Short mmCIF file of C-alpha atoms in Angstrom, two decimals:
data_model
loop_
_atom_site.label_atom_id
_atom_site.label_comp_id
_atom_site.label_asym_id
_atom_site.label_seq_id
_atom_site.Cartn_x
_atom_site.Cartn_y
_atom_site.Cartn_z
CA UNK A 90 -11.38 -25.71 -5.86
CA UNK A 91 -9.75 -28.01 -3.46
CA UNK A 92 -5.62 -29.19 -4.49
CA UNK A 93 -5.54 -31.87 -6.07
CA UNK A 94 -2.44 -34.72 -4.75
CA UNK A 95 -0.48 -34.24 -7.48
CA UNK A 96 -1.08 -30.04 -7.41
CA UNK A 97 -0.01 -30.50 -3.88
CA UNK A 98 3.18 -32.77 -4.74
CA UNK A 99 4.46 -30.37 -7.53
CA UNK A 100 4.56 -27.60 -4.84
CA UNK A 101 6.41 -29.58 -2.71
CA UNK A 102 9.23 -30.34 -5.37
CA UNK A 103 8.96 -26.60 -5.97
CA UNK A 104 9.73 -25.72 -2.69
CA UNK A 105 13.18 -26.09 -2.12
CA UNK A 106 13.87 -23.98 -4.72
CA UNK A 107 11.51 -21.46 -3.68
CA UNK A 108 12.91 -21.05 0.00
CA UNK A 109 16.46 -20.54 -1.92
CA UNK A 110 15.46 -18.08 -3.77
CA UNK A 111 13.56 -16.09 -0.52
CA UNK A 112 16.38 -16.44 1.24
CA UNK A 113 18.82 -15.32 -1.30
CA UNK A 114 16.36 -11.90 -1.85
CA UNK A 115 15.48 -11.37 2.12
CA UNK A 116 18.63 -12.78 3.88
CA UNK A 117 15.74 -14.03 6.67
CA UNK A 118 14.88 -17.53 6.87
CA UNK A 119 12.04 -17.49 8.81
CA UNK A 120 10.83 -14.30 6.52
CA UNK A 121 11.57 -16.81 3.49
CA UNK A 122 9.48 -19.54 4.84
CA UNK A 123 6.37 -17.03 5.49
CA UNK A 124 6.67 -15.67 1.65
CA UNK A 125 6.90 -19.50 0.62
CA UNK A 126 4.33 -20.22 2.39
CA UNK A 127 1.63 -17.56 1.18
CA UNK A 128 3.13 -18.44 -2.46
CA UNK A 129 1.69 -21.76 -1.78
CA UNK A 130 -1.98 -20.43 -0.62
CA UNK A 131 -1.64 -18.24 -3.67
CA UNK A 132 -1.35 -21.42 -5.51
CA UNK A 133 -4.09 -23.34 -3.81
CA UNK A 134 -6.22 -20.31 -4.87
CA UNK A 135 -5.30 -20.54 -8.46
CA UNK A 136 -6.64 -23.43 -9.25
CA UNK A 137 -3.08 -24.91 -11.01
CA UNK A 138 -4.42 -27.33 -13.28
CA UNK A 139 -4.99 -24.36 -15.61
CA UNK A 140 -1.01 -22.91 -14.99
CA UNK A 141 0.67 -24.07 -18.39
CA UNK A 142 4.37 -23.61 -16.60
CA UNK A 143 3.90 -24.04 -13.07
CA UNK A 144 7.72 -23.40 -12.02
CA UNK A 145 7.72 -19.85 -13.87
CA UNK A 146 4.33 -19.22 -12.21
CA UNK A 147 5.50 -19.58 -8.68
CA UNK A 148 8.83 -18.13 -9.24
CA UNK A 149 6.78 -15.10 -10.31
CA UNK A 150 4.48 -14.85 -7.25
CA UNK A 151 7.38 -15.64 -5.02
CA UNK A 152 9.62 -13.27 -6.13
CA UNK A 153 6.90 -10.67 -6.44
CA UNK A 154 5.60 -11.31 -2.72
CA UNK A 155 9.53 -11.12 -1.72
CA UNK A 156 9.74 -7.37 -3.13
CA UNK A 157 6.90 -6.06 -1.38
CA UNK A 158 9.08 -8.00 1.80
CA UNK A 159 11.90 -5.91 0.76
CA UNK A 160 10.76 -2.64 0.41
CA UNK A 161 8.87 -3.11 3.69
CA UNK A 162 12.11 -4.28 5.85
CA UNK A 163 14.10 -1.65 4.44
CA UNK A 164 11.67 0.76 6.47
CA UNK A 165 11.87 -1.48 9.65
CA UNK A 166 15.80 -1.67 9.61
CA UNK A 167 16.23 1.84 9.38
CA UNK A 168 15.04 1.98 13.38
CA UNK A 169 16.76 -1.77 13.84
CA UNK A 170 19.11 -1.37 16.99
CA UNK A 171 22.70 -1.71 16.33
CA UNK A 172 23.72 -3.28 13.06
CA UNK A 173 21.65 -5.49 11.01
CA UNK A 174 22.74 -8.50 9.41
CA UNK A 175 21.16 -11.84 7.64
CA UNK A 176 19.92 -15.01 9.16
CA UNK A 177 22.55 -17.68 8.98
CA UNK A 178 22.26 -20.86 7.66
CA UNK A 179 24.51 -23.71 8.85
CA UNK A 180 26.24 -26.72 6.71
CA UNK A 181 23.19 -28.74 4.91
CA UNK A 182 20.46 -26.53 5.00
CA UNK A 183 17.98 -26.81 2.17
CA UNK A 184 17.51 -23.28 1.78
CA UNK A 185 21.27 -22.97 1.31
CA UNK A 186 19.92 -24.02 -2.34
CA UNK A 187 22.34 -24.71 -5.57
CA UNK A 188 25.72 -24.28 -4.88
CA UNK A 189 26.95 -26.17 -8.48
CA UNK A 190 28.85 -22.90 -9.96
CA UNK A 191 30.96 -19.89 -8.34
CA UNK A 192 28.24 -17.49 -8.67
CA UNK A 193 25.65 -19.46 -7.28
CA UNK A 194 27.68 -20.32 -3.92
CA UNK A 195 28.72 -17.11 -3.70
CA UNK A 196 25.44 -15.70 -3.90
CA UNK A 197 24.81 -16.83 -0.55
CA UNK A 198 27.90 -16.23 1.03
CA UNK A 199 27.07 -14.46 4.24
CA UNK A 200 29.34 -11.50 2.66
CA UNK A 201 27.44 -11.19 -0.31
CA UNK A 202 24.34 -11.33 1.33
CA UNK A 203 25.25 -8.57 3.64
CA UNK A 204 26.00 -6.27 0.88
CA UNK A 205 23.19 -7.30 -0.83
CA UNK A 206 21.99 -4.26 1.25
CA UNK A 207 22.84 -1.68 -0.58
CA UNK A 208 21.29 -3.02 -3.94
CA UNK A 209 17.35 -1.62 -4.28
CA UNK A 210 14.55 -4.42 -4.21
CA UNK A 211 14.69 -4.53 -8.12
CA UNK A 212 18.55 -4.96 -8.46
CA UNK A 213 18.31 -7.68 -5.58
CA UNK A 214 15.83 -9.93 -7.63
CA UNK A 215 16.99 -9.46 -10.74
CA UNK A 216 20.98 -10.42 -9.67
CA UNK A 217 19.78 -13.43 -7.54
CA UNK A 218 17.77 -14.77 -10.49
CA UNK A 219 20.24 -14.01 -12.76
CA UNK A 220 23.79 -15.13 -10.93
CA UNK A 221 21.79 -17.82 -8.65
CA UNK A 222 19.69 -19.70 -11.01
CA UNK A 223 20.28 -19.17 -14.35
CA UNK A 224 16.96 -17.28 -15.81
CA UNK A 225 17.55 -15.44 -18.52
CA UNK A 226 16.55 -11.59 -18.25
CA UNK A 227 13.67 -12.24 -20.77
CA UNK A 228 12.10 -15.06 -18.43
CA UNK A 229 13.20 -12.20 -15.65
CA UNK A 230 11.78 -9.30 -17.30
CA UNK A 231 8.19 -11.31 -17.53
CA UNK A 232 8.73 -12.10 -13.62
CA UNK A 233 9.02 -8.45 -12.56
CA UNK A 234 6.83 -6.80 -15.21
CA UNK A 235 9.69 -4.99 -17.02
CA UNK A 236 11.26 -4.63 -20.37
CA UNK A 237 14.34 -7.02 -21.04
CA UNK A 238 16.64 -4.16 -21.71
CA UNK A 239 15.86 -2.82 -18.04
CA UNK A 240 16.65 -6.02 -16.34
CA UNK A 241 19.75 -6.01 -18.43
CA UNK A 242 20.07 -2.49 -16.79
CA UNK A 243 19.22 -3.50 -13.32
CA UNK A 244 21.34 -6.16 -13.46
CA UNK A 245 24.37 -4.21 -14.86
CA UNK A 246 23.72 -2.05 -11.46
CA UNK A 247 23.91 -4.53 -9.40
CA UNK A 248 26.79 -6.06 -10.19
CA UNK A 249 28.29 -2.55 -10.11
CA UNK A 250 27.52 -2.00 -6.66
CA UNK A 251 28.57 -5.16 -5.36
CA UNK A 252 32.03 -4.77 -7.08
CA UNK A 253 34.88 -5.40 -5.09
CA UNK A 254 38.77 -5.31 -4.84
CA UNK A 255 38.78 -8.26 -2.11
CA UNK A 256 38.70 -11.57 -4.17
CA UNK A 257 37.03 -14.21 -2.03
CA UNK A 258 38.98 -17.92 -1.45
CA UNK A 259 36.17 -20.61 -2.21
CA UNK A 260 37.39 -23.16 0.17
CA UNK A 261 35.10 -27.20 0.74
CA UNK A 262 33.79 -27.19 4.15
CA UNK A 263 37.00 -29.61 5.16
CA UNK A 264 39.03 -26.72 4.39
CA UNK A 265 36.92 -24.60 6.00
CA UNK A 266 36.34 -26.33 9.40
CA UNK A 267 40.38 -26.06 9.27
CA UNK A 268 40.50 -22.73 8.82
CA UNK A 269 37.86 -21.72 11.74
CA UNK A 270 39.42 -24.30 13.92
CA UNK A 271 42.87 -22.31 13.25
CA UNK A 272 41.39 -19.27 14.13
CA UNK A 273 39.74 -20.82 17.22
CA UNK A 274 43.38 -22.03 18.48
CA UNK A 275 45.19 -18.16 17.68
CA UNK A 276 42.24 -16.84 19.69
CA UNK A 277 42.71 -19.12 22.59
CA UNK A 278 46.17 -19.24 22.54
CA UNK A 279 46.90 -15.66 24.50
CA UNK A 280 49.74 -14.82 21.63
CA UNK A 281 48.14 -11.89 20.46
CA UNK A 282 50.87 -11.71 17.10
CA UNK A 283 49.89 -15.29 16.19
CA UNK A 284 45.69 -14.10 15.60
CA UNK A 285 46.93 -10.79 14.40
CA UNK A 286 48.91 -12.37 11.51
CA UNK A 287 46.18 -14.27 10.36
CA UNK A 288 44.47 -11.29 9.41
CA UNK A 289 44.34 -8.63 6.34
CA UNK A 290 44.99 -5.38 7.21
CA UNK A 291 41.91 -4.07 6.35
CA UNK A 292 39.53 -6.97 8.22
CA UNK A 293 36.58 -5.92 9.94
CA UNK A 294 34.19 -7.45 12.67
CA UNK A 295 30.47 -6.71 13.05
CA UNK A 296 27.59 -8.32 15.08
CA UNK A 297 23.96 -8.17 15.25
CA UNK A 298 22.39 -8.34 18.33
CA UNK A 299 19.08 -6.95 17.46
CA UNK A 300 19.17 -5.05 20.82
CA UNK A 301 18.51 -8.38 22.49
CA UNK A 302 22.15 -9.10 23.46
CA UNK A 303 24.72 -6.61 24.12
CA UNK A 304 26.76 -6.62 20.09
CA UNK A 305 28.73 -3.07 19.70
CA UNK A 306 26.90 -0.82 17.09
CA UNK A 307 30.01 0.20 15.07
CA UNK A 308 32.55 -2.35 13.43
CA UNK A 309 36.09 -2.68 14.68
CA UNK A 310 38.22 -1.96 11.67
CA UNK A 311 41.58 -2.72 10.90
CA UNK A 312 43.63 -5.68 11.99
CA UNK A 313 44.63 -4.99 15.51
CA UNK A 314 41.63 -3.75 16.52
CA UNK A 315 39.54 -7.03 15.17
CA UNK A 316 42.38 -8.92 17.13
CA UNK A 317 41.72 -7.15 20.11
CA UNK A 318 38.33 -7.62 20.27
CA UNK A 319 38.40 -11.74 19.15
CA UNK A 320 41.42 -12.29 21.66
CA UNK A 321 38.97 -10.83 24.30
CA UNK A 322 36.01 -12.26 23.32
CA UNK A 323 37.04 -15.93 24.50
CA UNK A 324 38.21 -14.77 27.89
CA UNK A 325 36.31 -16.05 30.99
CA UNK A 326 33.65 -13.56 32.38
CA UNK A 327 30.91 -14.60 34.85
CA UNK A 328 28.92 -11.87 32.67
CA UNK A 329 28.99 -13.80 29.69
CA UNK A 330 28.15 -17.15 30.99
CA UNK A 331 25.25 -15.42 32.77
CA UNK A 332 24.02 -14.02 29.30
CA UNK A 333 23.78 -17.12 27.40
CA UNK A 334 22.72 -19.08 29.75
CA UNK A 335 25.77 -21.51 30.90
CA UNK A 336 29.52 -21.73 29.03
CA UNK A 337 28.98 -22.69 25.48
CA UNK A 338 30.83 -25.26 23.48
CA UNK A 339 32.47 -23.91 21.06
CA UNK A 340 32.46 -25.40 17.29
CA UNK A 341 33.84 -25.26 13.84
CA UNK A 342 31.72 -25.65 11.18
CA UNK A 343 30.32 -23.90 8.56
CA UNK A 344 27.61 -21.17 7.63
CA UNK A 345 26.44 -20.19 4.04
CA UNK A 346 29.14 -22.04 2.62
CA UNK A 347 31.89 -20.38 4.73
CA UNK A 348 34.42 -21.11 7.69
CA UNK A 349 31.98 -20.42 10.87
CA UNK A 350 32.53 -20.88 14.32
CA UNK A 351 29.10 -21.83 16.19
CA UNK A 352 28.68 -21.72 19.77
CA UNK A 353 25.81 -23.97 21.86
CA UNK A 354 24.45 -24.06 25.23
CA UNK A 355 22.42 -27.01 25.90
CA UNK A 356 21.48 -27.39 22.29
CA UNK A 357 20.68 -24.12 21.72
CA UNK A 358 23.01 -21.76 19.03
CA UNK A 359 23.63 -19.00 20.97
CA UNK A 360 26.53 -17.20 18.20
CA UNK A 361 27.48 -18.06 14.59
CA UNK A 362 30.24 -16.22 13.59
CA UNK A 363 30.96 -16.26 9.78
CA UNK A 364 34.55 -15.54 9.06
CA UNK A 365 35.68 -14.55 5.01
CA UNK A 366 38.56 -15.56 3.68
CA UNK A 367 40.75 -13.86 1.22
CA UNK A 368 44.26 -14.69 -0.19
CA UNK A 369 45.96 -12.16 2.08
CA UNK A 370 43.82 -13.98 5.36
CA UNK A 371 40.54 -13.53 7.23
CA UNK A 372 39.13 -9.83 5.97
CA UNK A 373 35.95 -10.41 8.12
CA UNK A 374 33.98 -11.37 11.00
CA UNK A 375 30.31 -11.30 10.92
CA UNK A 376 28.28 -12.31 14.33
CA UNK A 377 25.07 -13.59 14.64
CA UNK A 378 24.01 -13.45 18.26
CA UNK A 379 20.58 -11.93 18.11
CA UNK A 380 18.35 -14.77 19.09
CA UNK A 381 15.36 -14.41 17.18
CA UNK A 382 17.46 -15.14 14.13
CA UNK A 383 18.55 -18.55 15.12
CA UNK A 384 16.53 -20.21 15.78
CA UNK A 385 16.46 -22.20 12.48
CA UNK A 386 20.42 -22.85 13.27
CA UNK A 387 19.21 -24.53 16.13
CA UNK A 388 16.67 -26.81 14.59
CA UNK A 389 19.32 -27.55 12.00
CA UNK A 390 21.91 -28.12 15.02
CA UNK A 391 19.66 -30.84 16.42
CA UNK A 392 19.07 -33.00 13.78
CA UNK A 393 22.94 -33.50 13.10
CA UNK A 394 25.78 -35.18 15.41
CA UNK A 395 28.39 -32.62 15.76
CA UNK A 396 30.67 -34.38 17.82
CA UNK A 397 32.46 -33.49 21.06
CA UNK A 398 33.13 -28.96 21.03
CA UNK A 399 36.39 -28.02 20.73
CA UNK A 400 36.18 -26.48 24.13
CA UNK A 401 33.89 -24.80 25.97
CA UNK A 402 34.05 -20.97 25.69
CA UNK A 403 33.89 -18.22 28.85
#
């Protein structure tokens, strides 16, 4: 039975919401989109004039179609080359989704969402629906085909395993753009002590190059080492302007909500790098550089004016 224009239009007011929620339980954009987009065939097939709740009815499928995702990728990123991290999304992104309370922005923090990892497919959903929008674990319990008390379980679990001593600094993206631009000057500035003091003790620095671009497999840990490796990392190298393509211009912005530094060549993102801030300073630096995972940073690049770089990197 062929959509009606109104079936078609309450998809479309869905979808937003939808795409937030993939993301949240994939941490892949373009895997979000796909998911969204067989929810909707699912719904063209359903004939929805006979759905009493349409909303609950496509947050079910969705979420449902996103598990199977789940427990699929886990198998691929066990042979994944180097480390594996999520897509980033940049400052205005629709899929960035609600970002009213604490829990909800921080549920797509690109920290969260990296150790979102270690939570199993049913912890995942159940935490994202629960700390991202709101359901209540019987609405969630009818989603996954459980009892209430074992979402009350799973979510119990989750939280567990994404306990931590670090307490993040929510900062607005004003504050933000300050803070990465600070960064970008103690990186540039060749006084090592002045980067190193912005830093916790502890801070780490990963990147995911998907075995596409060279990204070092294990993190650098500890202060001085992560200051090593950022001081170097701006330096001028013939090699580096040769892998991306020309000498990037270097922004600050930000990325799920956080302090990012973005780098473009001719329009295209070729590095986000989120940082994560604490009270004690930045505890983290998370690189995107694999290209097949930004490309939807670059659409979203285009369709904004970003201004003159700060400089132009390499």
């Amino acid at each position: 039975m062929p959509l009606t224009a109104e079936d078609v239009d309450r998809f479309e007011v869905a979808r937003p919401r939808l795409g937030a929620i993939a993301y949240r339980l994939l941490g892949s954009a373009s895997d979000a989109e796909d998911v969204v987009q067989e929810t909707f065939l699912r719904w063209h097939a359903a004939d929805p004039g006979r759905i009493e709740v349409p909303e609950a009815w496509l947050t079910k499928v969705l979420t449902r179609l996103c598990l199977n995702q789940l427990t699929s990728a886990r198998a691929r990123r066990e042979t994944y080359v180097g480390q594996w991290l999520p897509e980033p999304l940049l400052e205005g992104d629709t899929m960035l989704g609600p970002a009213e309370t604490a829990e909800q922005r921080e549920s797509v923090s690109y920290a969260m969402l990296t150790l979102m990892e270690r939570l199993t497919p049913g912890e995942r959903a159940v935490y994202v629906l629960r700390e991202a929008f709101g359901h209540a674990h019987r609405e969630i319990a009818d989603v996954l085909g459980i009892s209430e008390a074992a979402s009350q379980q799973l979510h119990h679990r989750a939280k567990r395993h994404l306990a931590r001593d670090r307490v993040r600094t929510e900062v607005d993206a004003g504050a933000a753009r300050r803070i990465a631009e600070e960064f970008l000057a103690a990186a540039t500035s060749g006084k090592y002590d002045g980067l190193l003091s912005m830093l916790t003790d502890d801070a780490v620095a990963i990147g995911d190059g998907g075995g596409k671009v060279p990204a070092r497999a294990k993190a650098f840990e500890g202060a001085r080492a992560v200051a090593r490796f950022m001081w170097g990392l701006f330096r001028p190298a013939r090699s580096k302007r040769d892998l991306v393509g020309g000498s990037p211009g270097v922004y600050a912005t930000t990325a799920n909500g956080e302090p990012a530094v973005v780098a473009v060549v001719d329009g295209r993102v070729v590095g986000v790098v989120c940082l994560e801030v604490t009270p004690e300073g930045i505890a983290g630096f998370r690189s995107q550089v694999n290209p097949d995972k930004l490309r939807r940073a670059t659409e979203r690049w285009a369709s904004g004016d970003h201004g003159e770089p700060l400089f132009h990197a390499f």
